[in-house]
Coordinates of C-alpha atoms in Angstrom, one line a residue:
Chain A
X1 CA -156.3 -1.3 -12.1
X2 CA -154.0 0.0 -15.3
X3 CA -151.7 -2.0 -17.2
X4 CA -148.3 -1.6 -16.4
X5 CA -146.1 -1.9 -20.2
X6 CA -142.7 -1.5 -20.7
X7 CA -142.4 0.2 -23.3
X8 CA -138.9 1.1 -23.9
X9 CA -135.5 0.3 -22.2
X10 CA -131.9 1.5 -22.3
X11 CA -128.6 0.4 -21.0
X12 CA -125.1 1.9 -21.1
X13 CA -122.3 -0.7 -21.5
X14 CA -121.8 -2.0 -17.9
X15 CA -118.2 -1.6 -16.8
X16 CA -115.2 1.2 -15.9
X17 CA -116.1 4.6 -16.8
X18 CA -114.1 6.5 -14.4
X19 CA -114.2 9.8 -16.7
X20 CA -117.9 9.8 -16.6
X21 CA -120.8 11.9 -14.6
X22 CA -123.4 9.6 -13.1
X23 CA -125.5 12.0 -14.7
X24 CA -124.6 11.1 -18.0
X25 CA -124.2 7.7 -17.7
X26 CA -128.0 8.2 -16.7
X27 CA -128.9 10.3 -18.9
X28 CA -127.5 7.9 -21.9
X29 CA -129.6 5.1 -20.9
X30 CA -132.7 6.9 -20.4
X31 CA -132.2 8.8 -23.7
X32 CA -132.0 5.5 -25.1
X33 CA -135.3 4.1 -23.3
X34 CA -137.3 7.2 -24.1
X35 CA -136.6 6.8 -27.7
X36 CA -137.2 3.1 -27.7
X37 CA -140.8 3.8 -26.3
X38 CA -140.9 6.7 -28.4
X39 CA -141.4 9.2 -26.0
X40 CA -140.9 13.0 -25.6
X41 CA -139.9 14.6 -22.8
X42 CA -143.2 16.3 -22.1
X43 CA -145.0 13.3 -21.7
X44 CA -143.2 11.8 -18.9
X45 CA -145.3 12.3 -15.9
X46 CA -142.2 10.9 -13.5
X47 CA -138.9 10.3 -12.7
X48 CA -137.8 7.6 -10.4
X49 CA -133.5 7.0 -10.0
X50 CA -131.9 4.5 -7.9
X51 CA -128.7 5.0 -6.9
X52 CA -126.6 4.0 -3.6
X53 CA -123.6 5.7 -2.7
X54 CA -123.7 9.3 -4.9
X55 CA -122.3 11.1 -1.8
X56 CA -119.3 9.2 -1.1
X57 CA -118.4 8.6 -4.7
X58 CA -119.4 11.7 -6.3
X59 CA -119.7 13.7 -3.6
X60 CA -123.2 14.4 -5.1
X61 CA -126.5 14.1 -3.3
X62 CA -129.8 15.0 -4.7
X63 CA -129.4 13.0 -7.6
X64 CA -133.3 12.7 -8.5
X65 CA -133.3 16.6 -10.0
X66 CA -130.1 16.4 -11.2
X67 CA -130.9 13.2 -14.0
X68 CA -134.3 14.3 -14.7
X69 CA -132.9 17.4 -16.3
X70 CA -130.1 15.0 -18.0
X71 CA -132.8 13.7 -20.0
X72 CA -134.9 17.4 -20.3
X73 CA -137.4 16.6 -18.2
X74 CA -139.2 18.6 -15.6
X75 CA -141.5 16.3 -14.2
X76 CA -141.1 15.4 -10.4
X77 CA -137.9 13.1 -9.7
X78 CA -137.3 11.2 -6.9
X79 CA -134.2 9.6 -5.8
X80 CA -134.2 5.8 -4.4
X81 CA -131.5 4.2 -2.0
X82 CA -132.0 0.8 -0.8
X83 CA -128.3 -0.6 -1.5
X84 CA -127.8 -3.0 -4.3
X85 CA -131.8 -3.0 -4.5
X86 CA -131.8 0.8 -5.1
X87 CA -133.4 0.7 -8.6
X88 CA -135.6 -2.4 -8.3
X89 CA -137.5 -0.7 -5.2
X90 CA -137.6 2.5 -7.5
X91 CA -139.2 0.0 -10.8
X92 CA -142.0 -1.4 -7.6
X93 CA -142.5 2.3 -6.8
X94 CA -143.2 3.4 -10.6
X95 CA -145.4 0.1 -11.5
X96 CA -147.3 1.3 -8.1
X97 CA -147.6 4.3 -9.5
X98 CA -148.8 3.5 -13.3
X99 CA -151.2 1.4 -11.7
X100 CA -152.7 3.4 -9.0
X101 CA -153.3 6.2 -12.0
X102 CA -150.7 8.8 -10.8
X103 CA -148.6 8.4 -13.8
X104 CA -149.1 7.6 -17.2
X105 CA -145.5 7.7 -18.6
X106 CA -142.5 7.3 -15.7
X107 CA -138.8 6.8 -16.9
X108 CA -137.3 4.8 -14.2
X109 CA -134.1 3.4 -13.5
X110 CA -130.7 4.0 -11.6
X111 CA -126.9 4.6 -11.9
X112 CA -123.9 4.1 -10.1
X113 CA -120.2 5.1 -10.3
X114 CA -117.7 3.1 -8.6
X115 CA -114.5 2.1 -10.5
X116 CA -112.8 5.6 -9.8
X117 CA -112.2 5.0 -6.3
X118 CA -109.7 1.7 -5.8
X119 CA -110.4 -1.2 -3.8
X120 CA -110.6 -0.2 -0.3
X121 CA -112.4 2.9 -0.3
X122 CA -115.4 0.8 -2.6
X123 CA -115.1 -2.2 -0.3
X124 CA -116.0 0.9 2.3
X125 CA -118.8 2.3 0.1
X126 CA -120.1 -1.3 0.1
X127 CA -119.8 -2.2 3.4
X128 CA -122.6 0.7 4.2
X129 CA -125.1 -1.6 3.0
X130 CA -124.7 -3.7 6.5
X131 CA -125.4 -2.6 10.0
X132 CA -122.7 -0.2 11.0
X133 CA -122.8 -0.7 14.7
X134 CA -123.1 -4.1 15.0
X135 CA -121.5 -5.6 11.8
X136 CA -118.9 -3.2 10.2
X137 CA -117.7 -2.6 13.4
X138 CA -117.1 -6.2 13.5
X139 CA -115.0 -6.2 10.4
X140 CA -117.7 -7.4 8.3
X141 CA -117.4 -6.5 4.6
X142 CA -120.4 -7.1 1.8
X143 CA -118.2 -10.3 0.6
X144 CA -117.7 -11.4 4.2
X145 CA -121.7 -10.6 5.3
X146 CA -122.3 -13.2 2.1
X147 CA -119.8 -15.4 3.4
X148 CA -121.3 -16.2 6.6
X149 CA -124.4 -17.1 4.6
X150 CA -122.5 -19.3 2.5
X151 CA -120.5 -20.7 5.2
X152 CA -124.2 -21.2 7.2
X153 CA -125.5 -22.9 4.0
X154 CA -122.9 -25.5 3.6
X155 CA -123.0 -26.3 7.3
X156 CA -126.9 -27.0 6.9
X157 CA -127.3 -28.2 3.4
X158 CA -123.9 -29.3 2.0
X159 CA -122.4 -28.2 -1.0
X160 CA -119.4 -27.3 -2.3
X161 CA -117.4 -24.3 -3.4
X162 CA -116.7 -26.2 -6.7
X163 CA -120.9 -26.3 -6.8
X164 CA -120.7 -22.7 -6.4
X165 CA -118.1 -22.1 -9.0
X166 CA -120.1 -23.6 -11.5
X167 CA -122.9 -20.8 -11.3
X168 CA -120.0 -18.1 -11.8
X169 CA -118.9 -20.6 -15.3
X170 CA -122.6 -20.7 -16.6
X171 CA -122.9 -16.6 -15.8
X172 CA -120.0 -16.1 -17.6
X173 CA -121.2 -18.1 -20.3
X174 CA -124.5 -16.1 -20.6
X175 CA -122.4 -13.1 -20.8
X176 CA -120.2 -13.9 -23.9
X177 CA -122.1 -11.8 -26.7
X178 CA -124.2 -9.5 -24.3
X179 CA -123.1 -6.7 -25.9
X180 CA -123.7 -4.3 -22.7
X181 CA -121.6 -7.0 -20.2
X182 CA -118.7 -5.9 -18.5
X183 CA -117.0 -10.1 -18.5
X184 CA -117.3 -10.9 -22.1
X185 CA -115.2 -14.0 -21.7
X186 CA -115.3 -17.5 -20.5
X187 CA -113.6 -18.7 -16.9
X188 CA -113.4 -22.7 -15.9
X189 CA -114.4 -24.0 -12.9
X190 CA -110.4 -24.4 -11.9
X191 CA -110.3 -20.4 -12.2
X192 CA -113.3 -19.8 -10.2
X193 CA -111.0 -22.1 -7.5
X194 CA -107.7 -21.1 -7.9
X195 CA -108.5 -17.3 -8.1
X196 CA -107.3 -15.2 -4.2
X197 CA -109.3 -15.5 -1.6
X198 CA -111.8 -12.6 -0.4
X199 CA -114.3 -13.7 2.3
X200 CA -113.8 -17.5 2.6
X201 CA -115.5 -20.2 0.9
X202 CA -115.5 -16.6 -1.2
X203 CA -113.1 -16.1 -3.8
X204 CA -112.0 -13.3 -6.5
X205 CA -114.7 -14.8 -9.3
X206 CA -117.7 -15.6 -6.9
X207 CA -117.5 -12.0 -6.5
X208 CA -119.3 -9.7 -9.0
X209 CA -117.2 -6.8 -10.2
X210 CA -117.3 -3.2 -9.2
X211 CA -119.1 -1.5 -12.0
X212 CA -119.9 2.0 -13.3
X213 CA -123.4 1.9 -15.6
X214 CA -126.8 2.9 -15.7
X215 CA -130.0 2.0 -16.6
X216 CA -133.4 3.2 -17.6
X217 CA -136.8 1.5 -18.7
X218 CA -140.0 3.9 -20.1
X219 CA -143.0 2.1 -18.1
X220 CA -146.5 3.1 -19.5
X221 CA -150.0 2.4 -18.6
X222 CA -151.8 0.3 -21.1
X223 CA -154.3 3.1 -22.1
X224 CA -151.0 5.4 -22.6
X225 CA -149.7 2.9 -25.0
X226 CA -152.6 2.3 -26.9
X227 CA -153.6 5.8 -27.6
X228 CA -150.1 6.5 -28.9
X229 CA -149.4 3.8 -31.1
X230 CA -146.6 2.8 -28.9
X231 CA -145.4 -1.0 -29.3
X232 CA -144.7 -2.8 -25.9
X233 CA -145.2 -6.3 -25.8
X234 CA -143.7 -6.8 -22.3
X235 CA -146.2 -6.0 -19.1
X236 CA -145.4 -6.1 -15.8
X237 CA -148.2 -8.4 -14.2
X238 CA -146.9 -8.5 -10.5
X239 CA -144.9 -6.8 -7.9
X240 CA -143.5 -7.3 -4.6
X241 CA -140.9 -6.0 -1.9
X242 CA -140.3 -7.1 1.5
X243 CA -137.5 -6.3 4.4
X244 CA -135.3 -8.2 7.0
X245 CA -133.3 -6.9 9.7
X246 CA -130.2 -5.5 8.5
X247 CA -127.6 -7.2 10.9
X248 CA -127.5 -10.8 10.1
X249 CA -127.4 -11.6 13.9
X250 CA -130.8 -11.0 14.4
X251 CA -132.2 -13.3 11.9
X252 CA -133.8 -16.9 12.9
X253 CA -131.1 -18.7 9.9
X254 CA -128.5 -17.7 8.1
X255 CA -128.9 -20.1 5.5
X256 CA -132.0 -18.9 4.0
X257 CA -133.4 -15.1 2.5
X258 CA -137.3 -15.0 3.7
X259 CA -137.5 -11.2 2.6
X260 CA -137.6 -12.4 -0.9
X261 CA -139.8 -15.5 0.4
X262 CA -142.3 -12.6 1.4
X263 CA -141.7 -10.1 -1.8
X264 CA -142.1 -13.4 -4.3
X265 CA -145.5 -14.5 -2.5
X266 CA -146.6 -10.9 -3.2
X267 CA -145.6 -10.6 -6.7
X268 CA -146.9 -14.0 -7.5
X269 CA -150.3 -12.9 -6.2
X270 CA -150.4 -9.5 -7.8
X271 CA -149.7 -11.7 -11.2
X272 CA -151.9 -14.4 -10.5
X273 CA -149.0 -16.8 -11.4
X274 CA -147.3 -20.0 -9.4
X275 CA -143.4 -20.4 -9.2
X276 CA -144.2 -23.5 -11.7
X277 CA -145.4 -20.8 -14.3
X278 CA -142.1 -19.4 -14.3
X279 CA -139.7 -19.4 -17.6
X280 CA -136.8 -17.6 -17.0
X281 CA -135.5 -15.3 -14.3
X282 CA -132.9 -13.1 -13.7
X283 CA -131.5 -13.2 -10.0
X284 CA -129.6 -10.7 -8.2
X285 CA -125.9 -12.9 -8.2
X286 CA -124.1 -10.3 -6.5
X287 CA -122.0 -13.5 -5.1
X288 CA -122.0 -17.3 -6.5
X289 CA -123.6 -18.2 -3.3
X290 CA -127.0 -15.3 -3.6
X291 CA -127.9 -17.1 -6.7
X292 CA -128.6 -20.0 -5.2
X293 CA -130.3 -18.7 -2.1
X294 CA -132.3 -16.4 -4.6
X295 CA -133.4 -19.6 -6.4
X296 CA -134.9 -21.7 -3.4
X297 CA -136.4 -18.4 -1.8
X298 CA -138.6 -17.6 -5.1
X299 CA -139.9 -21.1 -4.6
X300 CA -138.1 -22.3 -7.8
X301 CA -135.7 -24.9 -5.5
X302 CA -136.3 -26.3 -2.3
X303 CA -133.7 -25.3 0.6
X304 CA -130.6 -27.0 0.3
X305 CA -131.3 -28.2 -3.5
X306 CA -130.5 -25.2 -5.7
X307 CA -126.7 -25.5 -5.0
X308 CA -126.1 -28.2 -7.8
X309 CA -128.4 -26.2 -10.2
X310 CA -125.9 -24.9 -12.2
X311 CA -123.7 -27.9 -12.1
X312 CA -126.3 -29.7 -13.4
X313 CA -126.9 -27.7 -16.0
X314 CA -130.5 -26.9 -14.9
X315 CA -130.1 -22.9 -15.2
X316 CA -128.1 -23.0 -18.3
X317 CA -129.5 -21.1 -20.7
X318 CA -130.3 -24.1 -22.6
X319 CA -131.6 -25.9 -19.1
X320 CA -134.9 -26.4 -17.5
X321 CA -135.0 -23.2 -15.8
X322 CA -132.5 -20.4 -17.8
X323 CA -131.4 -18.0 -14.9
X324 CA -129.3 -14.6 -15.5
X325 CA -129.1 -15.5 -19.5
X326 CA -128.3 -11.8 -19.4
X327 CA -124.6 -13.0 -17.6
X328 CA -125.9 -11.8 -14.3
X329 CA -124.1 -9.0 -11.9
X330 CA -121.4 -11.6 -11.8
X331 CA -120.2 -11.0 -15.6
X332 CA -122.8 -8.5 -16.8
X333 CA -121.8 -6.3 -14.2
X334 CA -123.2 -4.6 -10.8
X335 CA -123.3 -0.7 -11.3
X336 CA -125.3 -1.4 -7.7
X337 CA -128.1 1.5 -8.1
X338 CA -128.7 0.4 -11.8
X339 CA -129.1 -3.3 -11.3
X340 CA -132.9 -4.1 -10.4
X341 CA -134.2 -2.0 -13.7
X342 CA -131.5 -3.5 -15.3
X343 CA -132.6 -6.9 -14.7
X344 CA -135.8 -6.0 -15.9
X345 CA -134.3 -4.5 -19.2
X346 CA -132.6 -7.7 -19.6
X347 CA -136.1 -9.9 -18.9
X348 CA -137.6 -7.6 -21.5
X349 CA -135.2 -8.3 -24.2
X350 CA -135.0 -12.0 -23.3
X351 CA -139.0 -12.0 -23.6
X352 CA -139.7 -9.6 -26.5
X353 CA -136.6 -11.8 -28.8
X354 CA -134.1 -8.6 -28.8
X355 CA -131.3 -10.3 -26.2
X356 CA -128.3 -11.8 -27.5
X357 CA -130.0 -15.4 -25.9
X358 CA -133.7 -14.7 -26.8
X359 CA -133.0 -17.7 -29.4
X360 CA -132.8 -19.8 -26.3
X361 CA -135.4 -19.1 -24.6
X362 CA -138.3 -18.4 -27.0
X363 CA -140.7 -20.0 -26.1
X364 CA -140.7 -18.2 -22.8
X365 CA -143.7 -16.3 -21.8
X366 CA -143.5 -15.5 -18.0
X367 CA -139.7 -13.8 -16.3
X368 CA -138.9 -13.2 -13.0
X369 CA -136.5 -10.6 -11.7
X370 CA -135.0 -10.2 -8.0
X371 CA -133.2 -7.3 -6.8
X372 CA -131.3 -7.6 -3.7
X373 CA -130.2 -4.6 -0.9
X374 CA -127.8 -5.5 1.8
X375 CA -127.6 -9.3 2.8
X376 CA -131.4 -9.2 1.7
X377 CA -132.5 -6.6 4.1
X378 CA -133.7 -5.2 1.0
X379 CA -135.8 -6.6 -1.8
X380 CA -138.2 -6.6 -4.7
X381 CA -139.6 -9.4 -7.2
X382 CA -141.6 -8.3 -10.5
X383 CA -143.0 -10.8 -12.7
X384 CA -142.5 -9.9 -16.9
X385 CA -145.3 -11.4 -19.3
X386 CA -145.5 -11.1 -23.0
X387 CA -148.9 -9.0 -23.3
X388 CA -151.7 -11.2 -24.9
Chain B
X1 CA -146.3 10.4 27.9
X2 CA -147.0 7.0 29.1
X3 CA -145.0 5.8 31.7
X4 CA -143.0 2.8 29.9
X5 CA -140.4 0.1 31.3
X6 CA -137.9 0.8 28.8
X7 CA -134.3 0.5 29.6
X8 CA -133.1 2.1 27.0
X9 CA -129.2 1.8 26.7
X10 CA -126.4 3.1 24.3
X11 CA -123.8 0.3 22.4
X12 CA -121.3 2.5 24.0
X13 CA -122.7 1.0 27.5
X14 CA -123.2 -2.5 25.9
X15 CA -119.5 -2.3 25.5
X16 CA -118.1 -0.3 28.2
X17 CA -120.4 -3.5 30.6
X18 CA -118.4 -6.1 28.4
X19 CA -114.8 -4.1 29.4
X20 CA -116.2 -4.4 33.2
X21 CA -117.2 -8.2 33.1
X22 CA -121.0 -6.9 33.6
X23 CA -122.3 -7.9 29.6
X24 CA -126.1 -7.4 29.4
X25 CA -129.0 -7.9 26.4
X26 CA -132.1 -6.4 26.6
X27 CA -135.4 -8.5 26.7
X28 CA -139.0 -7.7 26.1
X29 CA -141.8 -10.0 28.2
X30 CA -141.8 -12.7 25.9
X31 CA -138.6 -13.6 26.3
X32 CA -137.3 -12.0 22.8
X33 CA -133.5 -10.7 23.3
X34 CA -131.9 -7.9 21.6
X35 CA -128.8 -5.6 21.9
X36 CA -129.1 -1.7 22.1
X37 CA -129.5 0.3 20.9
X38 CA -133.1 -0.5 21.0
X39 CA -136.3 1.0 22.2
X40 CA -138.9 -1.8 20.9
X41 CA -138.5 -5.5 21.0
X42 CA -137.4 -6.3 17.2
X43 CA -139.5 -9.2 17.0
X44 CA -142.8 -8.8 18.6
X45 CA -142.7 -4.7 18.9
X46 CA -143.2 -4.8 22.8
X47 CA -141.6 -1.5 24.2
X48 CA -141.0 -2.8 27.7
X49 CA -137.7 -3.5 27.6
X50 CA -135.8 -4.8 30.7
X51 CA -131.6 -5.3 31.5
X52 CA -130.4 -9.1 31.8
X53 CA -127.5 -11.1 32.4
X54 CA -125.7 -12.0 28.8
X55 CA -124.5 -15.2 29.2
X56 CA -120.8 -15.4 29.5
X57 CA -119.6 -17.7 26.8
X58 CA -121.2 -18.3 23.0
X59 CA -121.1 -21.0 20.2
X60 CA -120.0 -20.4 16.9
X61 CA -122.7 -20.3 14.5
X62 CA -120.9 -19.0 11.2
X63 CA -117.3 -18.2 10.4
X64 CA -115.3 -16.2 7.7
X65 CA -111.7 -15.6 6.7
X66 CA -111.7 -11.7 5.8
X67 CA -108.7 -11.8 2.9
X68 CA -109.9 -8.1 1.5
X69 CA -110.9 -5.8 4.5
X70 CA -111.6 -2.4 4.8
X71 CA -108.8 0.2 5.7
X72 CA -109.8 0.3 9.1
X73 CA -109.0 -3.3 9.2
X74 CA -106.4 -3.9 6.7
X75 CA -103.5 -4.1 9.4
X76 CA -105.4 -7.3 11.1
X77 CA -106.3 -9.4 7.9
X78 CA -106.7 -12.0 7.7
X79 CA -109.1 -12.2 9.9
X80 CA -112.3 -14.2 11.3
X81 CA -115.3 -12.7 12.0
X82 CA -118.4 -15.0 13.0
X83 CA -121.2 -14.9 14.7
X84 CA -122.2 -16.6 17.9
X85 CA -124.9 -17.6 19.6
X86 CA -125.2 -16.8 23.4
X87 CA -128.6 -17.9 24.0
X88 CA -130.9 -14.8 23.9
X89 CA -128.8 -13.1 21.2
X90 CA -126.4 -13.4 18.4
X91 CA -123.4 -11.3 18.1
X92 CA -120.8 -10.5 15.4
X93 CA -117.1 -10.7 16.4
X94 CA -113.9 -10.7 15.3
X95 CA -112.1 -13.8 17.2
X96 CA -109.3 -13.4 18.7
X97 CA -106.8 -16.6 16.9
X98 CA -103.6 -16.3 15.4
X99 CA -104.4 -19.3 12.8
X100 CA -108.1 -18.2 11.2
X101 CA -108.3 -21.5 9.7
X102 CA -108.7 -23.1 13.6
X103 CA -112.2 -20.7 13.7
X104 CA -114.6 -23.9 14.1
X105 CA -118.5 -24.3 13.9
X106 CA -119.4 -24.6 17.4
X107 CA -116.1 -23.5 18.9
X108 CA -117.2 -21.6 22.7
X109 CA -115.9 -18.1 23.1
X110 CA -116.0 -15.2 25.4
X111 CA -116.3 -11.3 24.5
X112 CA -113.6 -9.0 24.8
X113 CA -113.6 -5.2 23.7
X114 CA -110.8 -3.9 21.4
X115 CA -110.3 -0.1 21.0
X116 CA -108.0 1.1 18.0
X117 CA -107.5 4.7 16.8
X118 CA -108.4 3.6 13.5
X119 CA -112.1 2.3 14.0
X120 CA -114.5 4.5 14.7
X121 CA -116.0 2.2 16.8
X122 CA -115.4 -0.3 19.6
X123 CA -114.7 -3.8 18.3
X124 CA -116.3 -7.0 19.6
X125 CA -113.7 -9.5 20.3
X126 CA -114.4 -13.0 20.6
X127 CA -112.0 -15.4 22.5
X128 CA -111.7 -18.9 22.1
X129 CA -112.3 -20.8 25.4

């Protein structure tokens, strides 16, 4: 089976760009990545685009077409919508694809535009991820689906929301001199607290922001990149994706995400790796409280131990275990159908010594990222090694 | 086409059998409850689906205050939606108190159906016994 490289990547800054196609934004970040990996157009044997709510934002469907062209190319395109996890599925779906010897070249990533619309009607857009008859109906919103977990965690495990507002400090942290983060500043522990209530134990600054971004990654096969010259020290060794059910009434516990249980069983496999071989990862923080279910489902925590992590400072970037060094979707930013190839644009610039906080973490060999859909209804896991 | 057991029903006649004190679940041979609509048992895939007896009053499993709703619920926040266990199934609900904070773990409650003009849909009530 091929070698799946990355060979370039691309990001626009996350944050408001209310003036801005989705289109664009795409086509910005995927100019970016195609030059990175020095790439023309006619060598690009796919195009894979994540994206979540085009319709009701943009009023724009068929958005697969419509960013392939942004970038002049006419290979096939393919639009992916699995929520927040829109663009990680679409990154499982080209490394599947590199590696099973339909493509060669694929540009893949996602966008999302989201600031334009105010509050309620992207509190709407989000609350689509959840299970319309039986959850929105029931006044569940995203923050409030992620509350119940949170609120279903403490009651089995403990913890605090002062635990939890030490993981939105540390991501904030992370984020100070990523150039591409939407929160470039610091917040205490006291702000995380203080700041209005959305969901409770939820507040204001355990949410991540709405975000308008994109992002794009060039992944090759190994024989592509050798026979063109083309420099790409990152691989992508392992892969995985798994489903729940979609209303979180039907699951066993509420306390606990088994999809990515299932999807980070099957990446570690596919890279021949244990969660002790892991460096660094990038989790999908869309609250305070996913990044420490994220952490004990890739096997990197036990149940009920992650919540002091950060804390601790275990996941600092300077810790045991760096997680979202790249500031996380809570102060990077979650432009929700760019964040899973985002993450893994972050993991390769972490790993290949071009991120803002390589420094920190250079002696890191193996990343993990985890890209989220729903309350975990949807996810992937890919494992990032430096190529030997 | 096979002859199969299924009683397939609508949420509208999951809710409409809640408004006439009648609440039902679905559940496959093994035991495995579910709410329509469904056609297959969600957790072993059985399609023989028969009508039971919901049980009439459920425990609080997991609570939230809902600060920042959406519009079709902006006139009733805050709010507390939870979910309950009623044996067979878990539902989601939004419970019926005028102080959210008083939402416990464990508290009992019976379902109620509310109909607004601006939710699409019906909306599970839960009321604290």
């Amino acid at each position: 089976m091929p070698s799946v490289r990355v060979a370039g990547v691309g990001l626009t800054p996350f944050g408001e760009h209310p003036d801005r196609t989705t289109r664009d934004l795409f086509a910005e970040a995927g100019i970016e990545a195609m030059s990175d990996a020095e790439v023309r157009a006619d060598a690009v044997d796919a195009v894979y685009f994540g994206n979540f709510v085009g319709e009701l934002a943009d009023g724009q469907g068929h958005h697969g077409p419509l960013v392939a062209e942004s970038l002049g190319v006419s290979a096939p395109a393919t639009r992916f919508e699995s929520a927040c996890a829109s663009s990680g599925v679409a990154v499982r779906h080209a490394v599947r694809a590199v590696e099973c010897g339909d493509a060669d070249v694929v540009v893949v990533g996602g966008a999302e535009r989201m600031t334009h619309v105010g509050t309620d009607e992207a509190t709407a857009m989000l609350a689509t991820a959840a299970d319309a008859i039986h959850e929105v109906s029931a006044g569940v919103t995203f923050p409030g689906a992620y509350a119940l977990m949170a609120d279903a965690y403490f009651e089995t495990y403990g913890g605090s929301r002062r635990d939890l507002a030490h993981v939105a400090v540390k991501n904030h942290g992370h984020a100070l001199e990523n150039e591409y983060a939407q929160f470039q500043f610091e917040v205490s522990v006291d702000d995380v607290l203080e700041a209005p209530t959305v969901a409770s134990p939820l507040g204001l600054l355990d949410a991540c922001p709405v975000t308008d971004g994109a992002s794009a990654l060039v992944l090759v096969s190994d024989e592509y990149a050798r026979d063109a010259d083309v420099e790409a020290a990152v691989e992508v060794t392992g892969s995985g994706q798994a489903s729940d059910t979609l209303a979180l009434q039907d699951r066993e516990t509420l306390s606990r995400t088994p999809a990515t249980e299932r999807a980070a069983a099957e990446a570690y496999r596919d890279a021949g790796i244990e969660a002790a071989d892991i460096d660094l990862v990038e989790v999908h923080d869309c609250f305070t409280c996913a990044e420490v279910f994220a952490l004990e489902a890739l096997g990197l925590y036990d149940p009920g131990e992650a919540i002091t992590a950060a804390r601790e400072g275990e996941t600092w970037r300077d810790g045991q275990l760096p997680v979202n060094c790249s500031g996380g979707l809570k102060a990077k930013g979650h432009p929700v159908g760019a964040t899973g190839a985002s993450q893994v644009v972050e993991m390769t610039r972490l790993l290949r010594g071009d991120h803002p906080n390589s420094d920190y973490v250079s002696e890191a060999s193996t990343g993990v990222t985890h890209s989220a859909g729903g309350t975990v209804a949807s996810t992937t896991v890919h494992v990032l090694e430096v190529a030997r | 086409m096979s002859e199969r057991e299924t009683a397939s029903r609508t949420h509208d006649e999951f809710c409409r059998a809640i408004e006439t004190g009648d609440p039902f679940y679905l559940a496959c041979p093994d035991g495995h409850g579910s709410v329509p609509p469904r056609r297959v048992c969600p957790e072993c895939g059985a399609q023989s689906l028969t009508v039971e007896a919901l049980p009439e009053t459920g425990r609080v499993q997991a609570a939230t205050v809902v600060h920042v709703a959406t519009s079709a619920f902006a006139d009733s926040a805050p709010y507390v939606t939870a979910i309950a266990d009623f044996g067979p199934v878990s539902l989601t609900g939004v419970v019926a108190e005028t102080d959210p904070e008083a939402v416990e773990h464990g508290t009992d409650v019976t379902l109620a159906i509310q109909r607004t003009d601006e939710r699409k849909r019906p909306t599970l009530v839960f009321e604290p016994r």
